Coordinates of C-alpha atoms in Angstrom, one line a residue:
Chain A
M13 CA 53.6 -67.7 21.9
L14 CA 51.9 -68.3 18.6
R15 CA 48.2 -68.6 18.1
L16 CA 46.2 -69.2 14.9
E17 CA 42.5 -68.8 15.0
N18 CA 40.1 -69.9 12.3
I19 CA 42.5 -69.4 9.4
D20 CA 41.2 -70.0 5.9
V21 CA 43.6 -69.9 3.0
S22 CA 42.8 -70.4 -0.7
Y23 CA 44.8 -70.6 -3.9
G24 CA 42.5 -68.9 -6.3
R25 CA 39.3 -70.9 -6.0
I26 CA 40.9 -73.9 -4.4
R27 CA 40.6 -73.9 -0.6
A28 CA 43.8 -75.0 1.0
L29 CA 43.1 -74.5 4.7
Q30 CA 39.8 -74.4 6.4
S31 CA 39.4 -72.8 9.8
V32 CA 42.7 -74.0 11.1
S33 CA 43.4 -73.1 14.8
L34 CA 46.5 -74.1 16.6
Q35 CA 48.9 -73.0 19.3
V36 CA 52.6 -73.1 19.9
K37 CA 53.9 -72.5 23.4
E38 CA 57.3 -71.1 24.3
G39 CA 60.1 -73.7 24.3
E40 CA 58.1 -76.4 22.6
I41 CA 58.7 -78.4 19.5
V42 CA 55.4 -78.7 17.7
A43 CA 55.0 -80.9 14.7
L44 CA 52.5 -80.6 11.9
I45 CA 52.0 -83.9 10.1
G46 CA 49.8 -85.0 7.2
A47 CA 49.8 -86.4 3.7
N48 CA 50.9 -84.6 0.6
G49 CA 48.7 -81.6 -0.1
A50 CA 47.1 -81.6 3.3
G51 CA 48.1 -77.9 3.8
K52 CA 51.2 -78.3 6.0
S53 CA 53.4 -76.0 4.1
T54 CA 50.5 -73.6 3.4
T55 CA 50.1 -73.3 7.2
L56 CA 53.8 -72.3 7.7
R57 CA 53.8 -70.0 4.7
T58 CA 50.7 -68.2 6.1
I59 CA 52.4 -67.8 9.5
S60 CA 55.5 -66.2 7.9
G61 CA 53.3 -63.9 5.8
L62 CA 54.1 -65.4 2.3
L63 CA 50.4 -66.2 2.0
K64 CA 47.4 -64.2 3.3
P65 CA 44.4 -65.7 4.9
A66 CA 41.2 -65.3 2.9
N67 CA 38.9 -64.6 5.8
K68 CA 38.8 -61.4 7.9
E69 CA 37.7 -63.3 11.0
G70 CA 40.9 -65.3 11.1
R71 CA 43.7 -64.2 13.4
I72 CA 47.4 -64.9 13.8
V73 CA 48.9 -63.7 17.0
F74 CA 52.6 -63.9 17.9
N75 CA 53.7 -62.8 21.3
R76 CA 50.5 -60.7 21.7
K77 CA 51.2 -58.9 18.5
H78 CA 48.8 -59.4 15.6
I79 CA 50.5 -60.8 12.5
F80 CA 47.1 -61.0 10.8
G81 CA 43.5 -60.1 11.7
S82 CA 42.1 -57.5 14.1
P83 CA 42.4 -57.4 17.9
P84 CA 39.1 -57.9 19.8
N85 CA 38.4 -54.3 20.5
S86 CA 39.7 -52.8 17.4
S87 CA 38.5 -52.6 13.8
R88 CA 41.9 -52.2 12.3
T89 CA 43.0 -55.3 10.5
A90 CA 46.7 -56.1 10.7
S91 CA 48.3 -57.9 7.8
L92 CA 52.1 -57.8 8.3
K93 CA 54.5 -58.3 5.4
P94 CA 57.0 -61.2 5.5
H95 CA 60.0 -59.0 6.3
T96 CA 58.2 -57.4 9.3
I97 CA 57.3 -60.8 10.6
V98 CA 61.0 -61.9 10.4
Q99 CA 61.8 -58.8 12.5
L100 CA 59.3 -59.9 15.1
G101 CA 61.3 -63.1 15.6
V102 CA 59.6 -65.7 13.3
S103 CA 62.0 -67.2 10.8
Q104 CA 61.1 -69.8 8.2
V105 CA 63.4 -72.4 6.7
P106 CA 61.7 -72.8 3.3
E107 CA 60.9 -76.1 1.8
G108 CA 63.6 -77.5 -0.5
R109 CA 66.3 -75.5 1.4
R110 CA 66.5 -72.6 -1.1
V111 CA 70.0 -71.4 -0.2
F112 CA 71.4 -68.6 -2.4
P113 CA 73.5 -70.8 -4.8
K114 CA 75.9 -68.2 -6.1
M115 CA 76.7 -66.7 -2.7
S116 CA 79.3 -68.2 -0.4
V117 CA 78.3 -69.9 2.8
H118 CA 79.4 -66.8 4.7
E119 CA 77.3 -64.5 2.5
N120 CA 74.3 -66.7 2.9
L121 CA 74.7 -66.4 6.7
L122 CA 75.1 -62.6 6.3
M123 CA 71.8 -62.6 4.4
G124 CA 70.2 -64.4 7.3
A125 CA 71.0 -61.5 9.5
H126 CA 69.6 -59.0 7.0
S127 CA 66.5 -58.2 9.0
R128 CA 68.5 -57.1 12.0
K129 CA 70.0 -54.2 10.2
E130 CA 73.2 -54.1 12.3
K131 CA 76.2 -56.2 11.4
P132 CA 76.1 -59.7 12.8
L133 CA 78.5 -60.4 15.7
Q134 CA 81.1 -63.1 15.9
E135 CA 78.8 -64.8 18.5
D136 CA 76.1 -65.3 15.9
Y137 CA 78.4 -67.1 13.6
E138 CA 79.8 -69.1 16.5
R139 CA 76.3 -70.2 17.4
V140 CA 75.6 -71.4 13.9
F141 CA 79.0 -73.1 13.7
H142 CA 78.5 -74.7 17.1
H143 CA 75.4 -76.5 15.7
F144 CA 76.9 -77.1 12.2
P145 CA 80.7 -77.4 12.4
R146 CA 80.8 -78.5 8.8
L147 CA 79.7 -75.1 7.6
K148 CA 82.7 -73.5 9.3
E149 CA 85.0 -75.5 7.1
R150 CA 83.1 -74.4 4.0
R151 CA 82.7 -70.8 4.8
K152 CA 84.1 -69.5 1.5
Q153 CA 82.5 -72.2 -0.7
L154 CA 79.6 -71.3 -3.0
A155 CA 76.4 -72.6 -1.4
G156 CA 75.3 -74.1 -4.7
T157 CA 78.3 -76.5 -4.6
L158 CA 77.3 -77.9 -1.1
S159 CA 75.7 -81.3 -0.8
G160 CA 72.0 -81.6 -0.1
G161 CA 72.6 -82.2 3.6
E162 CA 75.0 -79.3 3.9
Q163 CA 72.5 -77.0 2.1
Q164 CA 69.8 -78.0 4.6
M165 CA 72.3 -77.1 7.4
L166 CA 73.0 -73.8 5.8
A167 CA 69.4 -73.0 5.4
I168 CA 68.8 -73.7 9.1
G169 CA 71.9 -71.8 10.0
R170 CA 70.9 -68.9 7.9
S171 CA 67.5 -68.7 9.7
L172 CA 69.3 -68.8 13.1
M173 CA 71.3 -65.7 12.1
S174 CA 68.1 -63.6 12.5
Q175 CA 68.0 -64.7 16.2
P176 CA 64.5 -66.1 15.9
K177 CA 62.3 -66.8 18.8
L178 CA 60.2 -69.2 16.7
L179 CA 61.8 -71.2 14.0
L180 CA 59.5 -72.7 11.3
L181 CA 61.0 -75.7 9.6
D182 CA 59.4 -76.9 6.3
E183 CA 60.3 -80.5 5.5
P184 CA 63.9 -80.5 6.8
S185 CA 64.2 -84.2 5.9
M186 CA 63.3 -83.8 2.2
G187 CA 65.6 -85.6 -0.2
L188 CA 68.2 -86.4 2.4
A189 CA 69.8 -89.8 3.2
P190 CA 68.4 -91.5 6.4
L191 CA 71.6 -91.0 8.4
L192 CA 71.7 -87.3 7.5
V193 CA 68.1 -86.9 8.4
E194 CA 68.8 -88.3 11.9
E195 CA 71.8 -85.9 12.3
I196 CA 69.7 -82.9 11.3
F197 CA 66.9 -83.9 13.7
H198 CA 69.4 -84.2 16.5
I199 CA 70.6 -80.7 15.7
I200 CA 67.0 -79.5 15.7
E201 CA 66.6 -80.8 19.2
D202 CA 69.8 -79.1 20.2
I203 CA 68.6 -75.8 18.8
N204 CA 65.4 -76.2 20.7
S205 CA 67.1 -76.9 24.0
S206 CA 69.2 -73.8 23.6
G207 CA 66.0 -71.8 23.8
T208 CA 64.4 -71.5 20.3
T209 CA 60.8 -72.6 19.9
I210 CA 60.3 -74.8 16.9
M211 CA 57.4 -75.6 14.6
L212 CA 58.1 -78.4 12.3
V213 CA 56.3 -79.6 9.1
E214 CA 57.2 -83.1 8.2
Q215 CA 56.2 -86.0 6.0
N216 CA 58.3 -88.3 8.0
A217 CA 55.7 -88.6 10.8
H218 CA 57.7 -91.2 12.7
L219 CA 60.7 -88.8 13.2
A220 CA 58.5 -85.8 13.7
L221 CA 56.5 -87.4 16.5
E222 CA 59.7 -88.7 18.1
I223 CA 61.3 -85.3 18.6
S224 CA 58.2 -83.1 19.1
D225 CA 56.3 -82.3 22.3
R226 CA 52.9 -81.9 20.7
A227 CA 51.6 -82.4 17.2
Y228 CA 48.7 -81.6 14.9
V229 CA 47.4 -83.8 12.1
L230 CA 46.2 -82.1 9.0
E231 CA 43.9 -83.7 6.5
T232 CA 42.7 -81.8 3.4
G233 CA 43.1 -78.4 5.0
R234 CA 41.6 -79.2 8.4
I235 CA 43.1 -80.2 11.7
V236 CA 41.6 -83.6 12.5
L237 CA 43.7 -84.6 15.5
E238 CA 45.9 -82.9 18.1
G239 CA 47.6 -83.9 21.2
S240 CA 50.9 -84.8 22.8
S241 CA 53.2 -86.5 20.4
Q242 CA 53.5 -89.6 22.6
E243 CA 49.7 -90.0 22.6
L244 CA 49.5 -89.5 18.9
A245 CA 52.2 -92.0 18.2
K246 CA 50.0 -94.6 20.0
N247 CA 46.8 -93.6 18.3
P248 CA 45.7 -96.5 16.0
E249 CA 44.4 -94.1 13.3
V250 CA 47.6 -92.2 13.2
R251 CA 49.6 -95.4 13.2
R252 CA 47.7 -96.8 10.3
A253 CA 47.6 -93.6 8.2
Y254 CA 51.1 -92.1 8.8
L255 CA 53.3 -94.6 10.6
G256 CA 52.7 -97.5 8.2
D257 CA 51.3 -100.0 10.6
Chain B
M24 CA 84.7 -47.6 16.3
R25 CA 87.5 -45.2 15.5
N26 CA 88.9 -47.7 13.1
I27 CA 85.7 -47.8 11.0
K28 CA 85.5 -44.0 10.9
N29 CA 89.1 -43.8 9.8
N30 CA 88.4 -46.4 7.1
W31 CA 85.4 -44.5 5.9
L32 CA 87.3 -41.2 5.7
V33 CA 90.2 -42.9 3.9
Q34 CA 87.7 -44.3 1.4
V35 CA 86.1 -41.0 0.7
I36 CA 89.5 -39.2 0.3
G37 CA 90.7 -42.0 -2.0
F38 CA 87.5 -41.7 -4.0
V39 CA 88.0 -38.0 -4.5
L40 CA 91.7 -38.4 -5.4
V41 CA 90.8 -40.9 -8.0
L42 CA 88.2 -38.6 -9.5
I43 CA 90.7 -35.7 -9.6
M44 CA 93.3 -37.9 -11.3
T45 CA 90.8 -39.2 -13.7
G46 CA 89.8 -35.6 -14.6
L47 CA 93.4 -34.5 -15.1
T48 CA 94.2 -37.6 -17.2
A49 CA 91.1 -37.1 -19.3
Q50 CA 92.0 -33.4 -19.7
G51 CA 95.5 -34.4 -21.0
L52 CA 94.1 -37.1 -23.3
S53 CA 91.6 -34.8 -24.8
R54 CA 94.4 -32.5 -25.9
I55 CA 96.5 -35.2 -27.6
M56 CA 93.9 -37.7 -28.9
P57 CA 92.6 -37.4 -32.5
P58 CA 88.9 -36.1 -32.4
Y59 CA 87.6 -39.4 -33.9
Y60 CA 89.0 -41.5 -31.1
L61 CA 88.0 -38.9 -28.6
Q62 CA 84.4 -39.2 -29.9
I63 CA 84.6 -43.0 -29.4
G64 CA 85.9 -42.4 -25.9
F65 CA 82.8 -40.2 -25.2
F66 CA 80.5 -43.0 -26.3
I67 CA 82.3 -45.6 -24.3
G68 CA 81.8 -43.5 -21.2
I69 CA 78.2 -42.9 -21.9
N70 CA 77.6 -46.6 -22.7
V71 CA 79.4 -47.8 -19.6
I72 CA 77.1 -45.6 -17.4
M73 CA 74.1 -46.8 -19.3
A74 CA 75.1 -50.5 -19.1
L75 CA 76.0 -50.3 -15.4
G76 CA 72.5 -49.0 -14.7
L77 CA 70.9 -51.9 -16.7
N78 CA 73.3 -54.3 -15.0
L79 CA 71.8 -53.3 -11.6
I80 CA 68.3 -53.9 -12.9
A81 CA 68.8 -57.0 -15.0
G82 CA 72.0 -58.4 -13.5
A83 CA 71.7 -57.7 -9.8
T84 CA 67.9 -58.1 -9.1
G85 CA 67.3 -60.2 -12.3
Q86 CA 64.5 -58.0 -13.7
L87 CA 64.7 -58.2 -17.5
S88 CA 64.1 -54.6 -18.7
L89 CA 63.8 -53.8 -22.4
G90 CA 63.0 -50.1 -21.7
H91 CA 66.4 -48.8 -20.8
S92 CA 66.6 -46.5 -23.8
A93 CA 63.3 -44.8 -22.7
F94 CA 64.9 -43.8 -19.4
M95 CA 67.9 -42.5 -21.4
S96 CA 65.5 -40.4 -23.6
I97 CA 63.8 -39.0 -20.5
G98 CA 67.2 -38.0 -19.1
A99 CA 68.3 -36.5 -22.5
Y100 CA 65.1 -34.5 -23.0
A101 CA 64.9 -33.3 -19.4
S102 CA 68.5 -32.1 -19.4
A103 CA 68.1 -30.5 -22.8
I104 CA 65.0 -28.6 -21.6
A105 CA 66.9 -27.6 -18.4
T106 CA 69.9 -26.2 -20.2
V107 CA 68.3 -24.8 -23.4
T108 CA 64.8 -23.8 -22.4
L109 CA 65.4 -22.9 -18.7
H110 CA 69.0 -21.8 -19.1
L111 CA 70.2 -23.8 -16.1
P112 CA 73.9 -24.8 -15.8
F113 CA 75.0 -28.1 -17.2
P114 CA 75.6 -29.9 -13.9
V115 CA 72.1 -29.1 -12.8
G116 CA 70.9 -30.4 -16.2
I117 CA 72.7 -33.7 -15.7
L118 CA 71.2 -34.0 -12.2
L119 CA 67.7 -33.2 -13.4
G120 CA 68.0 -35.6 -16.3
G121 CA 69.0 -38.4 -13.8
L122 CA 66.2 -37.5 -11.3
A123 CA 63.6 -37.3 -14.1
A124 CA 64.5 -40.8 -15.3
C125 CA 64.7 -42.0 -11.7
L126 CA 61.2 -40.8 -11.0
F127 CA 59.8 -42.6 -14.1
G128 CA 61.8 -45.6 -13.0
I129 CA 59.9 -45.7 -9.7
V130 CA 56.6 -45.0 -11.4
I131 CA 57.1 -47.8 -13.9
G132 CA 58.6 -50.0 -11.2
F133 CA 55.5 -50.2 -9.1
P134 CA 52.8 -51.5 -11.5
T135 CA 55.3 -53.9 -13.2
L136 CA 56.7 -55.3 -9.9
R137 CA 54.2 -58.2 -9.9
L138 CA 55.6 -59.2 -13.3
S139 CA 58.7 -61.1 -13.8
G140 CA 60.8 -62.5 -16.7
D141 CA 59.2 -62.3 -20.1
Y142 CA 56.1 -60.5 -18.8
L143 CA 58.2 -57.7 -17.3
A144 CA 60.3 -57.5 -20.5
I145 CA 57.1 -56.9 -22.6
A146 CA 55.7 -54.4 -20.1
T147 CA 58.9 -52.4 -20.1
L148 CA 59.0 -52.6 -23.9
G149 CA 55.5 -51.2 -24.0
F150 CA 56.5 -48.4 -21.7
A151 CA 59.5 -47.5 -23.9
E152 CA 57.2 -47.3 -26.9
I153 CA 54.7 -45.0 -25.1
V154 CA 57.6 -42.7 -24.0
R155 CA 58.8 -42.5 -27.6
V156 CA 55.4 -41.7 -29.0
I157 CA 54.8 -39.0 -26.3
F158 CA 58.2 -37.4 -27.1
T159 CA 57.3 -37.5 -30.8
N160 CA 54.1 -35.6 -30.2
M161 CA 55.2 -33.1 -27.6
Q162 CA 55.8 -29.4 -28.4
I163 CA 58.5 -28.8 -25.9
T164 CA 60.7 -31.6 -27.2
G165 CA 60.5 -30.5 -30.8
G166 CA 58.3 -33.5 -31.8
A167 CA 59.4 -35.7 -34.6
I168 CA 61.8 -33.1 -35.9
G169 CA 63.9 -33.4 -32.8
F170 CA 65.4 -31.1 -30.2
L171 CA 67.7 -28.6 -31.8
G172 CA 70.2 -26.2 -30.4
I173 CA 71.6 -28.1 -27.5
K174 CA 75.0 -26.7 -26.6
N175 CA 78.0 -29.0 -26.8
L176 CA 78.7 -29.0 -23.1
T177 CA 80.0 -32.5 -22.5
T178 CA 83.7 -32.6 -22.2
F179 CA 85.9 -35.7 -21.9
P180 CA 86.9 -35.0 -18.3
V181 CA 83.2 -34.7 -17.3
I182 CA 82.4 -38.0 -18.9
M183 CA 85.3 -39.8 -17.5
I184 CA 84.8 -38.5 -14.0
L185 CA 81.1 -39.5 -14.0
T186 CA 82.0 -42.9 -15.4
V187 CA 84.6 -43.6 -12.8
A188 CA 82.3 -42.3 -10.1
M189 CA 79.5 -44.5 -11.3
I190 CA 81.8 -47.6 -11.4
A191 CA 82.9 -46.8 -7.8
V192 CA 79.4 -46.4 -6.5
M193 CA 78.3 -49.7 -8.2
M194 CA 81.2 -51.6 -6.7
W195 CA 80.5 -50.2 -3.3
L196 CA 76.8 -51.0 -3.7
E197 CA 77.6 -54.6 -4.7
N198 CA 79.3 -55.2 -1.4
S199 CA 76.9 -53.4 0.8
R200 CA 73.9 -54.7 2.7
N201 CA 71.6 -53.3 0.0
G202 CA 73.6 -54.9 -2.9
R203 CA 73.6 -58.3 -1.2
A204 CA 69.9 -58.1 -0.7
M205 CA 69.4 -57.3 -4.4
L206 CA 71.5 -60.3 -5.4
A207 CA 69.4 -62.4 -3.0
V208 CA 66.2 -61.3 -4.8
R209 CA 67.7 -62.4 -8.1
E210 CA 69.0 -65.7 -6.7
D211 CA 65.7 -66.8 -5.0
E212 CA 62.8 -64.5 -4.3
I213 CA 61.1 -66.8 -1.8
A214 CA 64.3 -67.4 0.1
A215 CA 65.0 -63.7 0.1
E216 CA 61.5 -63.0 1.5
S217 CA 61.9 -65.7 4.1
V218 CA 65.1 -64.1 5.5
G219 CA 63.3 -60.8 5.8
V220 CA 64.3 -59.0 2.6
N221 CA 61.6 -56.6 1.5
I222 CA 61.7 -57.6 -2.1
T223 CA 59.4 -54.8 -3.4
W224 CA 61.7 -52.2 -1.9
Y225 CA 64.8 -53.6 -3.4
K226 CA 63.3 -54.1 -6.8
I227 CA 62.1 -50.5 -6.8
Q228 CA 65.5 -49.4 -5.5
A229 CA 67.3 -51.2 -8.4
F230 CA 64.9 -49.7 -10.9
A231 CA 65.3 -46.2 -9.4
I232 CA 69.2 -46.3 -9.3
G233 CA 69.4 -48.0 -12.7
S234 CA 67.2 -45.5 -14.4
F235 CA 69.0 -42.6 -12.7
C236 CA 72.2 -43.9 -14.4
A237 CA 70.3 -44.0 -17.7
G238 CA 69.1 -40.5 -17.2
V239 CA 72.6 -39.3 -16.6
G240 CA 73.8 -41.2 -19.6
G241 CA 71.0 -39.5 -21.6
A242 CA 72.0 -36.1 -20.4
L243 CA 75.6 -36.6 -21.5
F244 CA 74.4 -38.0 -24.8
A245 CA 72.2 -35.0 -25.5
H246 CA 75.0 -32.6 -24.8
T247 CA 77.5 -34.6 -26.9
T248 CA 75.5 -34.9 -30.1
T249 CA 73.7 -31.5 -29.6
F250 CA 70.7 -32.9 -31.4
I251 CA 68.3 -35.5 -30.2
Q252 CA 65.2 -37.0 -31.8
P253 CA 62.8 -39.7 -30.5
T254 CA 64.2 -42.3 -33.0
D255 CA 67.6 -42.1 -31.3
F256 CA 66.1 -44.0 -28.4
G257 CA 64.3 -46.9 -30.0
F258 CA 63.9 -50.5 -29.2
M259 CA 67.3 -51.4 -30.8
K260 CA 69.0 -49.0 -28.4
S261 CA 67.6 -50.9 -25.4
I262 CA 68.8 -54.2 -27.0
E263 CA 72.2 -52.7 -27.5
F264 CA 72.6 -52.0 -23.8
L265 CA 71.3 -55.4 -23.0
N266 CA 73.9 -56.9 -25.3
M267 CA 76.6 -55.1 -23.5
V268 CA 75.5 -56.4 -20.1
V269 CA 74.9 -59.9 -21.3
L270 CA 78.1 -60.1 -23.4
G271 CA 80.2 -59.0 -20.5
G272 CA 78.5 -61.3 -18.0
L273 CA 75.1 -60.5 -16.4
G274 CA 75.7 -59.2 -12.9
S275 CA 79.4 -58.6 -13.2
I276 CA 80.6 -55.0 -13.0
P277 CA 84.0 -55.6 -14.7
G278 CA 82.1 -57.7 -17.3
T279 CA 79.6 -54.9 -18.0
I280 CA 82.4 -52.4 -18.5
I281 CA 84.3 -54.7 -20.9
G282 CA 81.1 -55.5 -22.7
S283 CA 80.3 -51.8 -23.2
V284 CA 83.9 -51.1 -24.4
V285 CA 83.9 -54.0 -26.8
L286 CA 80.5 -53.3 -28.3
T287 CA 81.0 -49.6 -28.6
T288 CA 84.3 -49.9 -30.3
A289 CA 83.6 -53.0 -32.4
P290 CA 81.3 -51.3 -35.0
E291 CA 84.0 -48.6 -35.3
F292 CA 86.9 -51.0 -35.8
L293 CA 84.8 -53.0 -38.3
R294 CA 84.3 -49.9 -40.5
F295 CA 86.9 -51.2 -43.0
M296 CA 84.4 -53.9 -43.9
A297 CA 82.0 -51.3 -45.1
N298 CA 78.6 -52.9 -45.8
Y299 CA 79.5 -56.2 -44.1
R300 CA 80.2 -54.4 -40.9
M301 CA 76.9 -55.2 -39.0
L302 CA 76.9 -58.7 -40.4
V303 CA 80.3 -59.4 -38.8
Y304 CA 79.1 -57.7 -35.6
G305 CA 76.1 -60.0 -35.4
L306 CA 78.3 -63.0 -36.1
L307 CA 80.7 -62.0 -33.3
L308 CA 77.7 -61.9 -30.9
I309 CA 76.6 -65.3 -31.9
I310 CA 80.1 -66.8 -31.6
M311 CA 80.5 -65.2 -28.3
M312 CA 77.3 -66.6 -26.9
I313 CA 78.3 -70.1 -28.1
F314 CA 81.7 -70.1 -26.5
R315 CA 81.1 -68.0 -23.5
P316 CA 77.4 -68.4 -22.7
H317 CA 77.7 -66.6 -19.4
G318 CA 79.5 -63.7 -20.9
L319 CA 83.1 -62.7 -21.2
L320 CA 83.5 -62.5 -17.4
G321 CA 80.4 -64.3 -16.3
G322 CA 81.1 -66.4 -13.2
F323 CA 84.5 -64.9 -12.8
N324 CA 85.1 -63.7 -9.3
F325 CA 87.6 -60.8 -9.4
R326 CA 88.2 -60.6 -5.7
Q327 CA 88.7 -64.3 -5.4
A328 CA 91.1 -64.3 -8.4
I329 CA 93.1 -61.4 -7.0
S330 CA 93.3 -63.0 -3.5
R331 CA 94.4 -66.2 -5.1
A332 CA 97.0 -64.5 -7.2
L333 CA 98.3 -62.8 -4.0
F334 CA 98.3 -66.1 -2.1
L335 CA 100.2 -67.8 -4.9
G336 CA 102.7 -64.9 -5.0
R337 CA 103.4 -65.3 -1.3
R338 CA 103.9 -69.0 -1.6
I339 CA 106.3 -68.5 -4.5
R340 CA 108.3 -66.0 -2.4
Q341 CA 108.4 -68.5 0.4
G342 CA 110.1 -70.9 -2.0
A343 CA 107.2 -73.2 -2.9
K344 CA 107.1 -74.9 -6.4
V345 CA 104.1 -74.1 -8.5

């Protein structure tokens, strides 16, 4: 479904990603784990077009369409803008939630459907409220007055409104109480089983490996390990570095 | 489907009716009001249009622009050239004034889009100075002497109709898909981008519509005072409009209207203080910002307040104690 090939990304002169290649297949939950500053968020932001790869040879392909780079037999280099990428069906839940604080919950959800141009249907709201019943109670409340957990739910709900095929989650557990984190991760699994492919960036390697099918381990901008999550969870190196053994 | 169409038609008819009524009321008022108060009414209308334009740029998308008077001057000169030099009718002059300002709004919008906050403010400030210097040195605008011989074509009904129309358009925009996207850009650019808002497009759009308003305001101004010179549109003028928007409540349409009315009338009503007038005016601004830092109506949601009032009314009728 999604394929990254040899992607380099730099912030000015600082190299953040070095020839990162990875793949997400339809229906999977793929986790990206690694320490602070390893390049996890950078990878997600590059997929959603907020950052541009530095090298022309790199390629990002989503459902056979080039988000970035040139197809093999063509010299034209694609470099799609974030709003076009959302229209293709890739939606990112940004790090730190980033709901629109002075808009109501309802308006936030409406904004989520912005890329679809037509008005969202009742079904779209129902889908979000099915996963997050608490948002329904708070429809008219300003998003800035929600608790951290509710804001995270709203941020995910907002992304779902664009009917994404691939949902990119950037640190959904950040700053949340352990019980809430577990609740959110259950909901992520639910969303996945209702047909949305998920790519997840997470500091909490333990939880990430638990719910994902496959995972990649990033270290200083390179992918150092990849495999099924079960295998990785047993890998002694991973256990020592990320699972605290 | 039919329902929506009906609704739409009803809205347009209502809009036209309101405009006609505004025109008739203004016509009546202009007969009975003393000229001095009528003149203040003229400037209230112009300032409301100007401030609403700036509110869209600074309030809705959160781009701090200090060059609003430059767009006003472009509209003023363009319309003056249209009606005086080219002998075009006044409505065409207003439209040309608005379009000229709009064009420059887009032109200035593109290079400055990468800037935000203080940097954008300084860039727009620079742009305003350049415009002023160019007008001072151009032949067709009369240079530093000013543009003479503009006919007094602005009437009270014209100003009021345009003001009401502008308010209606702004209120409609606020609740449209476009308006919400603009607000999203102000609230959080990264979040807006991640839900698929083309932030460049909406920033440019805000600049274009906002400067169109300024151009229309400038055209009305030129044909009210019948004489314009580059110093009419200096830096202080831009600050004045920003004051109106901020005093009323950045991003609030009713707030912007009230801010413009208060700040247009305040210097007039303070005339009895003679030389201390501007001192008191400045003091009022400071006091305002201390006690209502978000503006007179900042953070006040009109629709919510109205619906709450209605809800309360219903409950009282049903016999509930308040």
